[in-house]
mmCIF file of C-alpha atoms in Angstrom:
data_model
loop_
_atom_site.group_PDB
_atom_site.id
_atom_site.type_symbol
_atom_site.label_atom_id
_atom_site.label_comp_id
_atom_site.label_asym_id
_atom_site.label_seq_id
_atom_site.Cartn_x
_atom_site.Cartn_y
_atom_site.Cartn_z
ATOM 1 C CA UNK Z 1 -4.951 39.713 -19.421
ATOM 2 C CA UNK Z 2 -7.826 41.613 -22.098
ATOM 3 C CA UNK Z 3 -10.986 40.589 -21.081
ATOM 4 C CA UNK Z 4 -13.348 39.599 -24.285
ATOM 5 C CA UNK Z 5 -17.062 39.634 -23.187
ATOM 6 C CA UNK Z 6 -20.206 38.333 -25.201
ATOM 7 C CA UNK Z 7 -24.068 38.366 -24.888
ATOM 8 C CA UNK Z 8 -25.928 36.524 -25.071
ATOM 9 C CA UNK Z 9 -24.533 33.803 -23.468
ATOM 10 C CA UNK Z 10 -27.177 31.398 -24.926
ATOM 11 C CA UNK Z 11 -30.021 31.925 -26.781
ATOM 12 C CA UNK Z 12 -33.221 30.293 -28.011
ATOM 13 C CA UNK Z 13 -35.356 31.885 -31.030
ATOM 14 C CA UNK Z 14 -37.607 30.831 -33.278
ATOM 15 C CA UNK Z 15 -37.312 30.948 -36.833
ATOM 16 C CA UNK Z 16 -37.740 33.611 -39.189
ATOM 17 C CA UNK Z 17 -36.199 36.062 -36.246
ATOM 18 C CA UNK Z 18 -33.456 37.903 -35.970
ATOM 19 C CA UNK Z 19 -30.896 37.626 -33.291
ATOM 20 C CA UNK Z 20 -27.887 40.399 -32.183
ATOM 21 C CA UNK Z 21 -25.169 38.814 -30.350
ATOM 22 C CA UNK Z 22 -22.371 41.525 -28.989
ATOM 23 C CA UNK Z 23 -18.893 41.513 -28.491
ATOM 24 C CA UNK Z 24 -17.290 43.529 -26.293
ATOM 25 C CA UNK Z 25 -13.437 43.937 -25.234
ATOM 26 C CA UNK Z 26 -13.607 45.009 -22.110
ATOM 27 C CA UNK Z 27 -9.988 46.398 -21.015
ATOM 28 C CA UNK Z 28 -8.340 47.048 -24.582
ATOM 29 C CA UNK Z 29 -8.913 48.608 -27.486
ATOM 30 C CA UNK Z 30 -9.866 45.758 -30.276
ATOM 31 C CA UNK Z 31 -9.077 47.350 -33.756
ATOM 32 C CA UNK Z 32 -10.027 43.945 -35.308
ATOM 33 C CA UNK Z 33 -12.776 41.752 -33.994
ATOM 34 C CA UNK Z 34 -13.483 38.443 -35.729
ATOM 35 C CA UNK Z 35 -16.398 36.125 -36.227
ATOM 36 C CA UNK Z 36 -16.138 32.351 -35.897
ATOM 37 C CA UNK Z 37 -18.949 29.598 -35.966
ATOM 38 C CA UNK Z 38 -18.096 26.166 -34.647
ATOM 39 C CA UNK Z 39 -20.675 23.044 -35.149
ATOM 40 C CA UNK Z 40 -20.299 20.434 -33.297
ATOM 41 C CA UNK Z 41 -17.081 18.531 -33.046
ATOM 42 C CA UNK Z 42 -15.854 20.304 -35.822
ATOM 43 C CA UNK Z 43 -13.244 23.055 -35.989
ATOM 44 C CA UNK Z 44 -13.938 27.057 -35.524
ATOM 45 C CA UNK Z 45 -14.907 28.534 -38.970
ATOM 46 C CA UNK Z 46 -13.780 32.098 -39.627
ATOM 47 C CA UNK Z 47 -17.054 34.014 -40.954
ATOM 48 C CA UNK Z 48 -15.768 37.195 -41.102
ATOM 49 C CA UNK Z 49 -12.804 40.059 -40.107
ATOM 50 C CA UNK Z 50 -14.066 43.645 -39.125
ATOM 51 C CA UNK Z 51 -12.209 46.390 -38.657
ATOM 52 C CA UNK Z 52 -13.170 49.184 -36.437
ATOM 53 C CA UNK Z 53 -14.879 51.575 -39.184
ATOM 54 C CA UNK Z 54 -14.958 49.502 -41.515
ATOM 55 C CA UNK Z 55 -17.191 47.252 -43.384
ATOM 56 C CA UNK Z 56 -16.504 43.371 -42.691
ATOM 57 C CA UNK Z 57 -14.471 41.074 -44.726
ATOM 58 C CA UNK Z 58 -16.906 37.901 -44.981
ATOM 59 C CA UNK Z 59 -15.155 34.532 -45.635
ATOM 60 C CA UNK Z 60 -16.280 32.807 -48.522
ATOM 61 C CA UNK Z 61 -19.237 31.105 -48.472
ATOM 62 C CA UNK Z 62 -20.701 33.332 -45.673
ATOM 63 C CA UNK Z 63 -23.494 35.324 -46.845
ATOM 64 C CA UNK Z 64 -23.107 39.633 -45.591
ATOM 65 C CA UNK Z 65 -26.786 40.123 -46.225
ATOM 66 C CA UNK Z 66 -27.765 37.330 -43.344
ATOM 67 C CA UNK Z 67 -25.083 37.533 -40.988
ATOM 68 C CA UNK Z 68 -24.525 41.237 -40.699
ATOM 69 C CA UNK Z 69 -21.653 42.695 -38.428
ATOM 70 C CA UNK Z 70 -21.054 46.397 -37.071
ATOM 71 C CA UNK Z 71 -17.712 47.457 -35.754
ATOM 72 C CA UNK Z 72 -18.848 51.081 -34.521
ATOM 73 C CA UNK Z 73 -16.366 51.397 -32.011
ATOM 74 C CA UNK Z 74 -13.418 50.090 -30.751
ATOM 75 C CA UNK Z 75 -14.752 47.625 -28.113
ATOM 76 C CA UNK Z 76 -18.151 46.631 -29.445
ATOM 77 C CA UNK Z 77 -18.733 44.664 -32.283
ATOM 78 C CA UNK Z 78 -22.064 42.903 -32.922
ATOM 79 C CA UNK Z 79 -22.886 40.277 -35.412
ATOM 80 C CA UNK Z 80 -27.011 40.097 -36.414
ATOM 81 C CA UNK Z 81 -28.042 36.244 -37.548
ATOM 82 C CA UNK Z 82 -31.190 37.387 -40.262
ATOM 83 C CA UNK Z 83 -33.879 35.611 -40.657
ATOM 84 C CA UNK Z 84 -32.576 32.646 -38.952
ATOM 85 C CA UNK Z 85 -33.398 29.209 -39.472
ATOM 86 C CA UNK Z 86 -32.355 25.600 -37.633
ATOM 87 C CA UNK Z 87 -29.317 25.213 -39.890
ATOM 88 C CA UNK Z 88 -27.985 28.872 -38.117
ATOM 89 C CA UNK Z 89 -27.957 27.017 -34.868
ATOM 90 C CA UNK Z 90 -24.271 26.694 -33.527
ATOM 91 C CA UNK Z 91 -21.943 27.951 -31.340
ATOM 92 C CA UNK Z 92 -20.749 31.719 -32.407
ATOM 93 C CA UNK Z 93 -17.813 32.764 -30.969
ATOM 94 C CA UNK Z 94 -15.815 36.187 -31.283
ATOM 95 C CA UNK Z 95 -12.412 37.712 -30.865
ATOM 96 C CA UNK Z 96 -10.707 40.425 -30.577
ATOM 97 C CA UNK Z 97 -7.031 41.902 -31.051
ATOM 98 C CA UNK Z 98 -5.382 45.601 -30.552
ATOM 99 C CA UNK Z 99 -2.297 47.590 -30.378
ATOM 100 C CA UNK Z 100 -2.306 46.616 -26.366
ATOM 101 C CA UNK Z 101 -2.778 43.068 -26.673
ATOM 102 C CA UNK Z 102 0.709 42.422 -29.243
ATOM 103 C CA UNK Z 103 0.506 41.265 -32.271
ATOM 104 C CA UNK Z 104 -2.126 40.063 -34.883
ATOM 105 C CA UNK Z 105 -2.699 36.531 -34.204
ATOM 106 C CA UNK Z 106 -2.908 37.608 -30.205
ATOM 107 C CA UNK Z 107 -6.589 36.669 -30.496
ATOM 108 C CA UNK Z 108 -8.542 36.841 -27.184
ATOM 109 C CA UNK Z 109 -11.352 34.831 -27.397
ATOM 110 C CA UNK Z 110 -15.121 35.804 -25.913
ATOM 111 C CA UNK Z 111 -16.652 32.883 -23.985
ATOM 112 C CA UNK Z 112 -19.212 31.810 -27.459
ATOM 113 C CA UNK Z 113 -23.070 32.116 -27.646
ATOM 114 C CA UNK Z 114 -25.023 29.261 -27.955
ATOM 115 C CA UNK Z 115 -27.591 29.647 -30.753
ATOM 116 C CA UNK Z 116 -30.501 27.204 -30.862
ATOM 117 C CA UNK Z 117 -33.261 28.309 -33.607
ATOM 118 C CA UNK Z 118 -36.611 26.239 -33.372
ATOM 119 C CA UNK J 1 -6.448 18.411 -48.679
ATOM 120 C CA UNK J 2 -7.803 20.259 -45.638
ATOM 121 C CA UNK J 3 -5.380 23.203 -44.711
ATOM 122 C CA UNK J 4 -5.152 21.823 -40.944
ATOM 123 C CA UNK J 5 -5.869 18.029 -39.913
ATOM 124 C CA UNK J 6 -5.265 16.340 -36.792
ATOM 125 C CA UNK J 7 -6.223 13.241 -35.871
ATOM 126 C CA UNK J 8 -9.358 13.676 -33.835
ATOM 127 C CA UNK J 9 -8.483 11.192 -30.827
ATOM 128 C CA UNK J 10 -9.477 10.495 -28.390
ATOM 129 C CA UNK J 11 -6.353 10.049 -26.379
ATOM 130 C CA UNK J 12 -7.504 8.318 -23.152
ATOM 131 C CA UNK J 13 -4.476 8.163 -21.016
ATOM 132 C CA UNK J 14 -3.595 7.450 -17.059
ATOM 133 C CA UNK J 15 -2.262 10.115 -15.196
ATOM 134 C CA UNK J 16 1.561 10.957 -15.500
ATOM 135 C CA UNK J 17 1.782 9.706 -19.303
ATOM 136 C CA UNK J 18 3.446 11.753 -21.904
ATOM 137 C CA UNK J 19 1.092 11.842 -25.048
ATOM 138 C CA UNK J 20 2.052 13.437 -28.297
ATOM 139 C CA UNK J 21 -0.513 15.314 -30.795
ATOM 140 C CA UNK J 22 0.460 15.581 -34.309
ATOM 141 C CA UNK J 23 -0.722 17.987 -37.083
ATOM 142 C CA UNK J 24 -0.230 18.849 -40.402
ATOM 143 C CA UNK J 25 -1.155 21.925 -42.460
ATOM 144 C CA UNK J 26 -1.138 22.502 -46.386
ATOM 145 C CA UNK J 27 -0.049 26.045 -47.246
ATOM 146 C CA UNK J 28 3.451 25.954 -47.096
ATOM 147 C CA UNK J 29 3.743 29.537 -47.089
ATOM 148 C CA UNK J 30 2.199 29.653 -43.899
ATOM 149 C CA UNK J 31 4.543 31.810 -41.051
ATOM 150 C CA UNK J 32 2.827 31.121 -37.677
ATOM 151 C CA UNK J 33 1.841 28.255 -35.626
ATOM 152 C CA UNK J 34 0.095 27.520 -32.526
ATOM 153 C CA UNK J 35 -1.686 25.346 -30.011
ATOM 154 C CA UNK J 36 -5.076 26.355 -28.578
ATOM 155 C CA UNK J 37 -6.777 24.677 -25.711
ATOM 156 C CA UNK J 38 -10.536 24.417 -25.625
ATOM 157 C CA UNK J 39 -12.106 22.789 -23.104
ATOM 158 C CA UNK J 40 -15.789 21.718 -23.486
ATOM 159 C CA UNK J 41 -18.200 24.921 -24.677
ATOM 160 C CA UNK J 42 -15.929 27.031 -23.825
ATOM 161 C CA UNK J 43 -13.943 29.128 -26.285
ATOM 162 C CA UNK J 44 -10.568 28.193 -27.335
ATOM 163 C CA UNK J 45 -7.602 29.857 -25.493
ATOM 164 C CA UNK J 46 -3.630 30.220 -26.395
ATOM 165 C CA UNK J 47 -1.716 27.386 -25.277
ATOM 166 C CA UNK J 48 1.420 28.150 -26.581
ATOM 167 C CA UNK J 49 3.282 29.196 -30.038
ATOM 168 C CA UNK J 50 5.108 27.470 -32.294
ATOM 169 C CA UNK J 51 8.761 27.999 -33.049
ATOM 170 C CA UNK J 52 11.273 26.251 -35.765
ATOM 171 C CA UNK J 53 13.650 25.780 -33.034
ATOM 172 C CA UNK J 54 10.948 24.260 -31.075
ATOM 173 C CA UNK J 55 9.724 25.581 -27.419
ATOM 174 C CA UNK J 56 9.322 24.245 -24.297
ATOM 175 C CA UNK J 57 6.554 26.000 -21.715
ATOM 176 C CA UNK J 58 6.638 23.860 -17.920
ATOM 177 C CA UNK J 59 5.196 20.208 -19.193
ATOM 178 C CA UNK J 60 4.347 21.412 -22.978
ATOM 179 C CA UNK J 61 6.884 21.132 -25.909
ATOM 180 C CA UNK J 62 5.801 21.931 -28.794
ATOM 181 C CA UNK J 63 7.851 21.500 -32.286
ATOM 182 C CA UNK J 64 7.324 22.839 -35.825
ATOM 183 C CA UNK J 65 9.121 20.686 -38.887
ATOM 184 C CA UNK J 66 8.527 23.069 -41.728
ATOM 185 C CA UNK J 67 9.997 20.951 -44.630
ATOM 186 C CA UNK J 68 6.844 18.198 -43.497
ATOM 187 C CA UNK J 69 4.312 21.098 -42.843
ATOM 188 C CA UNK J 70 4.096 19.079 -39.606
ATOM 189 C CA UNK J 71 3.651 20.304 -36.145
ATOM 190 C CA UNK J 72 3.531 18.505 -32.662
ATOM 191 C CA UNK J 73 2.646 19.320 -29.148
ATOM 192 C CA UNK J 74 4.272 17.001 -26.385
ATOM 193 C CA UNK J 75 2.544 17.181 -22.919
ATOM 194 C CA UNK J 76 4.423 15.098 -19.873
ATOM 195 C CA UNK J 77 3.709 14.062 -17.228
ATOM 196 C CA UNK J 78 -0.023 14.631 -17.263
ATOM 197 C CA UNK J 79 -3.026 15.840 -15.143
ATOM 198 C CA UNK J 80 -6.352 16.113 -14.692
ATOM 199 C CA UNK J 81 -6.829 19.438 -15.384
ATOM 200 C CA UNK J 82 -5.172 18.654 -19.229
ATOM 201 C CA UNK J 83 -8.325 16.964 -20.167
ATOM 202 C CA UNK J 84 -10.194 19.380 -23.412
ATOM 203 C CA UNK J 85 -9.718 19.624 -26.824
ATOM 204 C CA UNK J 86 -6.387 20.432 -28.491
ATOM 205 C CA UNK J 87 -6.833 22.661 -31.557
ATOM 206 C CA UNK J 88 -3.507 22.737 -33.885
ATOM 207 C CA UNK J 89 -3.616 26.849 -35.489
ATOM 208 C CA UNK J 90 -2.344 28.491 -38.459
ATOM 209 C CA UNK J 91 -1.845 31.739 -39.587
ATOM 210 C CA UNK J 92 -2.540 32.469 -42.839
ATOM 211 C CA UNK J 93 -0.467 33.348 -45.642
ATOM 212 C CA UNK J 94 -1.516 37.280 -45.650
ATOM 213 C CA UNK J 95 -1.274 37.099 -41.461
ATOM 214 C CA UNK J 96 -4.795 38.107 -41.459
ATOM 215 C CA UNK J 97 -6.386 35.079 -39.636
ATOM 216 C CA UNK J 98 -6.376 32.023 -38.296
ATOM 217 C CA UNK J 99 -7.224 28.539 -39.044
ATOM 218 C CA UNK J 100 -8.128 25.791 -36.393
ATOM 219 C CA UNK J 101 -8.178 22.020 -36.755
ATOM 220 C CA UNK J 102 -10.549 20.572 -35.562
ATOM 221 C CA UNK J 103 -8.814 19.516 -32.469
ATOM 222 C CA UNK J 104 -7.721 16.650 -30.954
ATOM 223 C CA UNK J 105 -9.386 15.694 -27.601
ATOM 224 C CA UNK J 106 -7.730 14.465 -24.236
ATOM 225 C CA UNK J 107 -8.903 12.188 -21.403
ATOM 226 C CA UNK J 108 -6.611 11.627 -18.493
ATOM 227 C CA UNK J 109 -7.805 9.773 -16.170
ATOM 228 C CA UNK J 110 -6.610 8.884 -12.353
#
């Protein structure tokens, strides 16, 4: 089946910095990628849709100018937490779905990077 | 009304029970349904979709009741292994995403 791929698995930063998490589809060709957040015992939260190319569509609520996401190819997509602060700690997970893996909602799923800000 | 609820458990059954998660969603123009499986920090994966006529994968059925916005998964016969988190999906209206419940979590026990 596609193979979804994301690093950092975990990370630990402190606040004020920036962290890059990438997304990576590593046997397909993802022309969407998308963003979710999930807190604890709560459900995933869509943050945003990118399309190869394309700027992101951010979910409401989400702000573009912290959580900035580049879709420069077809199997990388990376999503930059700005300036990051306690309340950005959470598990960030990605997607991906393509031509090859059926239809729209045939999300494959990365494995999630742990975010814990200090 | 939140677009997907399901009643958070947890369902702490003995092997070999049959256990039945329910969920509801509110947008009525919603066209596609699913169940996820998410076991503990892991990310979610596809369980199985959901069909008006209903579907059956092995010891999953799952059943979608449109006219109650109401959709069930029915596992049988349980194991182990179907300890996680059940997460109820929707697409939305435009079929440009998908929105999770919050999930419903599992404990079988031997």
């Amino acid at each position: 089946g596609a193979v979804v791929s994301q690093h950092p698995s975990w990370v630990i930063c402190k606040s004020g910095t920036s962290v890059k998490i990438e997304c990576r589809s590593l046997d397909f060709q993802a022309t969407t990628m998308f963003w979710y957040r999930q807190f604890p015992k709560q459900s995933l939260m869509l943050m945003a849709t990118s399309n190869e190319g394309s700027k992101a569509t951010y979910e409401q609520g989400v702000e573009k100018d912290k959580f900035l996401i580049n879709h420069a190819s077809l199997t990388l997509s990376t999503l930059t937490v700005t300036s990051a602060h306690p309340e950005d700690s959470s598990f960030y997970i990605c997607s991906a779905s393509g031509a090859t893996s059926g239809s729209w909602y045939e999300q494959f799923f990365g494995p999630g990077t742990r975010l814990t800000v200090l | 009304r939140k677009e997907v609820e399901q009643d958070p458990g947890p369902f702490n059954v003995p092997e070999g029970a049959t256990v039945a998660f329910n969920c509801t969603y509110s947008n009525s123009a919603s066209q596609s349904f699913f169940w996820y499986r998410q076991d503990c920090r892991k990310e979610p994966k596809l369980l199985m979709s959901v069909y008006s006529s209903g579907n059956e994968d092995g010891r999953f059925t799952a059943q979608l009741n449109r006219a109650s916005q109401y959709i069930s998964l029915l596992i049988r016969d349980s194991k182990l292994s179907d300890s996680a988190t059940y997460l109820c999906v929707v697409g939305n209206q435009a079929g440009t995403a998908l929105i999770f419940g919050k999930g419903t979590t599992l404990s079988v026990s031997s």
